[in-house]
Amino acid sequence: MQVHAEDLAAFIRGLKLEPVTLVGWSWGAGVCLTMAVQDPSLVKRMFLYEPALATFVADKKTSQAALQDRIAMSEQARMLAEAGALEGTVHKFMDGVNSQTGAFSGLSTDVRKVMTENARMLPLLFTGPPPPPVKDKDLQDLALPVTIALGSQSRSFYRITAHTAHAPIPSSELKVIEGARHLLPVQRPEEFCQAVLDFLGQDQSVELQ
């Protein structure tokens, strides 16, 4: 995640567009949050759907609950990855993060194809270094508007990270999307896109196409 945050910062600087609006989901939301803490001058505002980052969860009981749920949702996928069964890994991982048997099978053909082609990255996810230590104090210092969104039916790990990230950020809004789970952006893309468009529309300087 640290490498991705540094790459994102370099990409924004390279385009000379800063400050920018960031939209992130899951791992990508964790990357956006990390980069914003480390390079706040690059960011105007953020829309983050269920960030996969929990280093700022300070309460020990809550932190342990988040860790246990994260282990539970990825355990079967991790074992398949260790065995080299990458297609099965992505199937089990998507079912796990969504807490829904058959979630992967129910996605569109194009989405399943993209996920399967990127399955080789999952072993790196399971064995990579720990995420950057973004803390509660770092979030308190974020002086920019942030919308943290989550699904009402998402598993506890994402509920914990969303609520805990939202609480300390001064200009933060928590948006709960009814009936949604972690895979909302690919299960119900029109609804997710509308939520993002609503967020963008709060800034009158943005011209929506």
JSON list of N, CA and C in Angstrom, two decimals, residues 8 12 17-24 32 35 42-48 144-145 147 196 199-201 203 205-206:
[
{"chain": "A", "resi": 8, "resn": "LEU", "atom": "N", "xyz": [0.84, 6.89, -6.64]},
{"chain": "A", "resi": 8, "resn": "LEU", "atom": "CA", "xyz": [-0.29, 7.79, -6.89]},
{"chain": "A", "resi": 8, "resn": "LEU", "atom": "C", "xyz": [0.14, 9.25, -6.76]},
{"chain": "A", "resi": 12, "resn": "ILE", "atom": "N", "xyz": [0.05, 12.07, -9.81]},
{"chain": "A", "resi": 12, "resn": "ILE", "atom": "CA", "xyz": [-0.65, 13.35, -9.73]},
{"chain": "A", "resi": 12, "resn": "ILE", "atom": "C", "xyz": [0.32, 14.50, -10.00]},
{"chain": "A", "resi": 17, "resn": "LEU", "atom": "N", "xyz": [-1.84, 18.36, -11.93]},
{"chain": "A", "resi": 17, "resn": "LEU", "atom": "CA", "xyz": [-3.26, 18.66, -11.76]},
{"chain": "A", "resi": 17, "resn": "LEU", "atom": "C", "xyz": [-3.64, 18.95, -10.31]},
{"chain": "A", "resi": 18, "resn": "GLU", "atom": "N", "xyz": [-2.68, 18.88, -9.41]},
{"chain": "A", "resi": 18, "resn": "GLU", "atom": "CA", "xyz": [-3.01, 19.01, -8.00]},
{"chain": "A", "resi": 18, "resn": "GLU", "atom": "C", "xyz": [-3.58, 20.39, -7.67]},
{"chain": "A", "resi": 19, "resn": "PRO", "atom": "N", "xyz": [-4.50, 20.46, -6.68]},
{"chain": "A", "resi": 19, "resn": "PRO", "atom": "CA", "xyz": [-5.05, 19.32, -5.94]},
{"chain": "A", "resi": 19, "resn": "PRO", "atom": "C", "xyz": [-6.18, 18.64, -6.71]},
{"chain": "A", "resi": 20, "resn": "VAL", "atom": "N", "xyz": [-6.34, 17.34, -6.48]},
{"chain": "A", "resi": 20, "resn": "VAL", "atom": "CA", "xyz": [-7.32, 16.56, -7.23]},
{"chain": "A", "resi": 20, "resn": "VAL", "atom": "C", "xyz": [-8.37, 15.96, -6.29]},
{"chain": "A", "resi": 21, "resn": "THR", "atom": "N", "xyz": [-9.46, 15.52, -6.89]},
{"chain": "A", "resi": 21, "resn": "THR", "atom": "CA", "xyz": [-10.47, 14.75, -6.18]},
{"chain": "A", "resi": 21, "resn": "THR", "atom": "C", "xyz": [-10.16, 13.26, -6.37]},
{"chain": "A", "resi": 22, "resn": "LEU", "atom": "N", "xyz": [-10.12, 12.52, -5.29]},
{"chain": "A", "resi": 22, "resn": "LEU", "atom": "CA", "xyz": [-9.82, 11.10, -5.34]},
{"chain": "A", "resi": 22, "resn": "LEU", "atom": "C", "xyz": [-11.06, 10.28, -5.02]},
{"chain": "A", "resi": 23, "resn": "VAL", "atom": "N", "xyz": [-11.28, 9.22, -5.81]},
{"chain": "A", "resi": 23, "resn": "VAL", "atom": "CA", "xyz": [-12.34, 8.25, -5.54]},
{"chain": "A", "resi": 23, "resn": "VAL", "atom": "C", "xyz": [-11.68, 6.89, -5.41]},
{"chain": "A", "resi": 24, "resn": "GLY", "atom": "N", "xyz": [-11.88, 6.23, -4.28]},
{"chain": "A", "resi": 24, "resn": "GLY", "atom": "CA", "xyz": [-11.23, 4.93, -4.05]},
{"chain": "A", "resi": 24, "resn": "GLY", "atom": "C", "xyz": [-12.18, 3.93, -3.43]},
{"chain": "A", "resi": 32, "resn": "CYS", "atom": "N", "xyz": [-5.65, 5.86, -1.24]},
{"chain": "A", "resi": 32, "resn": "CYS", "atom": "CA", "xyz": [-6.01, 7.28, -1.28]},
{"chain": "A", "resi": 32, "resn": "CYS", "atom": "C", "xyz": [-5.86, 7.93, 0.09]},
{"chain": "A", "resi": 35, "resn": "MET", "atom": "N", "xyz": [-2.15, 8.31, 0.96]},
{"chain": "A", "resi": 35, "resn": "MET", "atom": "CA", "xyz": [-1.51, 9.37, 0.20]},
{"chain": "A", "resi": 35, "resn": "MET", "atom": "C", "xyz": [-1.94, 10.74, 0.69]},
{"chain": "A", "resi": 42, "resn": "LEU", "atom": "N", "xyz": [-1.78, 17.55, -2.32]},
{"chain": "A", "resi": 42, "resn": "LEU", "atom": "CA", "xyz": [-2.16, 17.00, -3.62]},
{"chain": "A", "resi": 42, "resn": "LEU", "atom": "C", "xyz": [-3.65, 16.73, -3.74]},
{"chain": "A", "resi": 43, "resn": "VAL", "atom": "N", "xyz": [-4.36, 16.81, -2.62]},
{"chain": "A", "resi": 43, "resn": "VAL", "atom": "CA", "xyz": [-5.75, 16.34, -2.58]},
{"chain": "A", "resi": 43, "resn": "VAL", "atom": "C", "xyz": [-6.72, 17.47, -2.23]},
{"chain": "A", "resi": 44, "resn": "LYS", "atom": "N", "xyz": [-7.78, 17.55, -3.03]},
{"chain": "A", "resi": 44, "resn": "LYS", "atom": "CA", "xyz": [-8.84, 18.54, -2.79]},
{"chain": "A", "resi": 44, "resn": "LYS", "atom": "C", "xyz": [-9.94, 17.95, -1.91]},
{"chain": "A", "resi": 45, "resn": "ARG", "atom": "N", "xyz": [-10.32, 16.72, -2.18]},
{"chain": "A", "resi": 45, "resn": "ARG", "atom": "CA", "xyz": [-11.38, 16.02, -1.44]},
{"chain": "A", "resi": 45, "resn": "ARG", "atom": "C", "xyz": [-11.36, 14.56, -1.85]},
{"chain": "A", "resi": 46, "resn": "MET", "atom": "N", "xyz": [-12.10, 13.71, -1.09]},
{"chain": "A", "resi": 46, "resn": "MET", "atom": "CA", "xyz": [-12.08, 12.27, -1.37]},
{"chain": "A", "resi": 46, "resn": "MET", "atom": "C", "xyz": [-13.44, 11.64, -1.15]},
{"chain": "A", "resi": 47, "resn": "PHE", "atom": "N", "xyz": [-13.75, 10.65, -2.00]},
{"chain": "A", "resi": 47, "resn": "PHE", "atom": "CA", "xyz": [-14.89, 9.76, -1.82]},
{"chain": "A", "resi": 47, "resn": "PHE", "atom": "C", "xyz": [-14.32, 8.36, -1.68]},
{"chain": "A", "resi": 48, "resn": "LEU", "atom": "N", "xyz": [-14.47, 7.77, -0.50]},
{"chain": "A", "resi": 48, "resn": "LEU", "atom": "CA", "xyz": [-13.85, 6.48, -0.21]},
{"chain": "A", "resi": 48, "resn": "LEU", "atom": "C", "xyz": [-14.92, 5.45, 0.17]},
{"chain": "A", "resi": 144, "resn": "LEU", "atom": "N", "xyz": [-9.69, 18.53, 4.66]},
{"chain": "A", "resi": 144, "resn": "LEU", "atom": "CA", "xyz": [-10.36, 18.48, 3.36]},
{"chain": "A", "resi": 144, "resn": "LEU", "atom": "C", "xyz": [-11.64, 17.67, 3.49]},
{"chain": "A", "resi": 145, "resn": "PRO", "atom": "N", "xyz": [-12.62, 17.94, 2.62]},
{"chain": "A", "resi": 145, "resn": "PRO", "atom": "CA", "xyz": [-13.88, 17.18, 2.70]},
{"chain": "A", "resi": 145, "resn": "PRO", "atom": "C", "xyz": [-13.67, 15.72, 2.29]},
{"chain": "A", "resi": 147, "resn": "THR", "atom": "N", "xyz": [-15.95, 11.98, 2.04]},
{"chain": "A", "resi": 147, "resn": "THR", "atom": "CA", "xyz": [-17.13, 11.15, 2.23]},
{"chain": "A", "resi": 147, "resn": "THR", "atom": "C", "xyz": [-16.66, 9.71, 2.36]},
{"chain": "A", "resi": 196, "resn": "VAL", "atom": "N", "xyz": [-21.18, 8.58, -6.46]},
{"chain": "A", "resi": 196, "resn": "VAL", "atom": "CA", "xyz": [-19.99, 9.38, -6.75]},
{"chain": "A", "resi": 196, "resn": "VAL", "atom": "C", "xyz": [-20.39, 10.69, -7.44]},
{"chain": "A", "resi": 199, "resn": "PHE", "atom": "N", "xyz": [-21.69, 13.12, -5.01]},
{"chain": "A", "resi": 199, "resn": "PHE", "atom": "CA", "xyz": [-20.57, 13.70, -4.27]},
{"chain": "A", "resi": 199, "resn": "PHE", "atom": "C", "xyz": [-19.88, 14.79, -5.09]},
{"chain": "A", "resi": 200, "resn": "LEU", "atom": "N", "xyz": [-19.61, 14.50, -6.35]},
{"chain": "A", "resi": 200, "resn": "LEU", "atom": "CA", "xyz": [-18.97, 15.48, -7.21]},
{"chain": "A", "resi": 200, "resn": "LEU", "atom": "C", "xyz": [-19.85, 16.71, -7.41]},
{"chain": "A", "resi": 201, "resn": "GLY", "atom": "N", "xyz": [-21.14, 16.49, -7.46]},
{"chain": "A", "resi": 201, "resn": "GLY", "atom": "CA", "xyz": [-22.06, 17.60, -7.68]},
{"chain": "A", "resi": 201, "resn": "GLY", "atom": "C", "xyz": [-22.15, 18.57, -6.52]},
{"chain": "A", "resi": 203, "resn": "ASP", "atom": "N", "xyz": [-19.74, 20.14, -5.43]},
{"chain": "A", "resi": 203, "resn": "ASP", "atom": "CA", "xyz": [-18.82, 21.21, -5.79]},
{"chain": "A", "resi": 203, "resn": "ASP", "atom": "C", "xyz": [-19.30, 21.84, -7.09]},
{"chain": "A", "resi": 205, "resn": "SER", "atom": "N", "xyz": [-18.01, 23.91, -8.90]},
{"chain": "A", "resi": 205, "resn": "SER", "atom": "CA", "xyz": [-16.97, 24.20, -9.88]},
{"chain": "A", "resi": 205, "resn": "SER", "atom": "C", "xyz": [-16.70, 23.00, -10.79]},
{"chain": "A", "resi": 206, "resn": "VAL", "atom": "N", "xyz": [-17.30, 21.84, -10.46]},
{"chain": "A", "resi": 206, "resn": "VAL", "atom": "CA", "xyz": [-17.10, 20.64, -11.25]},
{"chain": "A", "resi": 206, "resn": "VAL", "atom": "C", "xyz": [-18.18, 20.54, -12.32]}
]
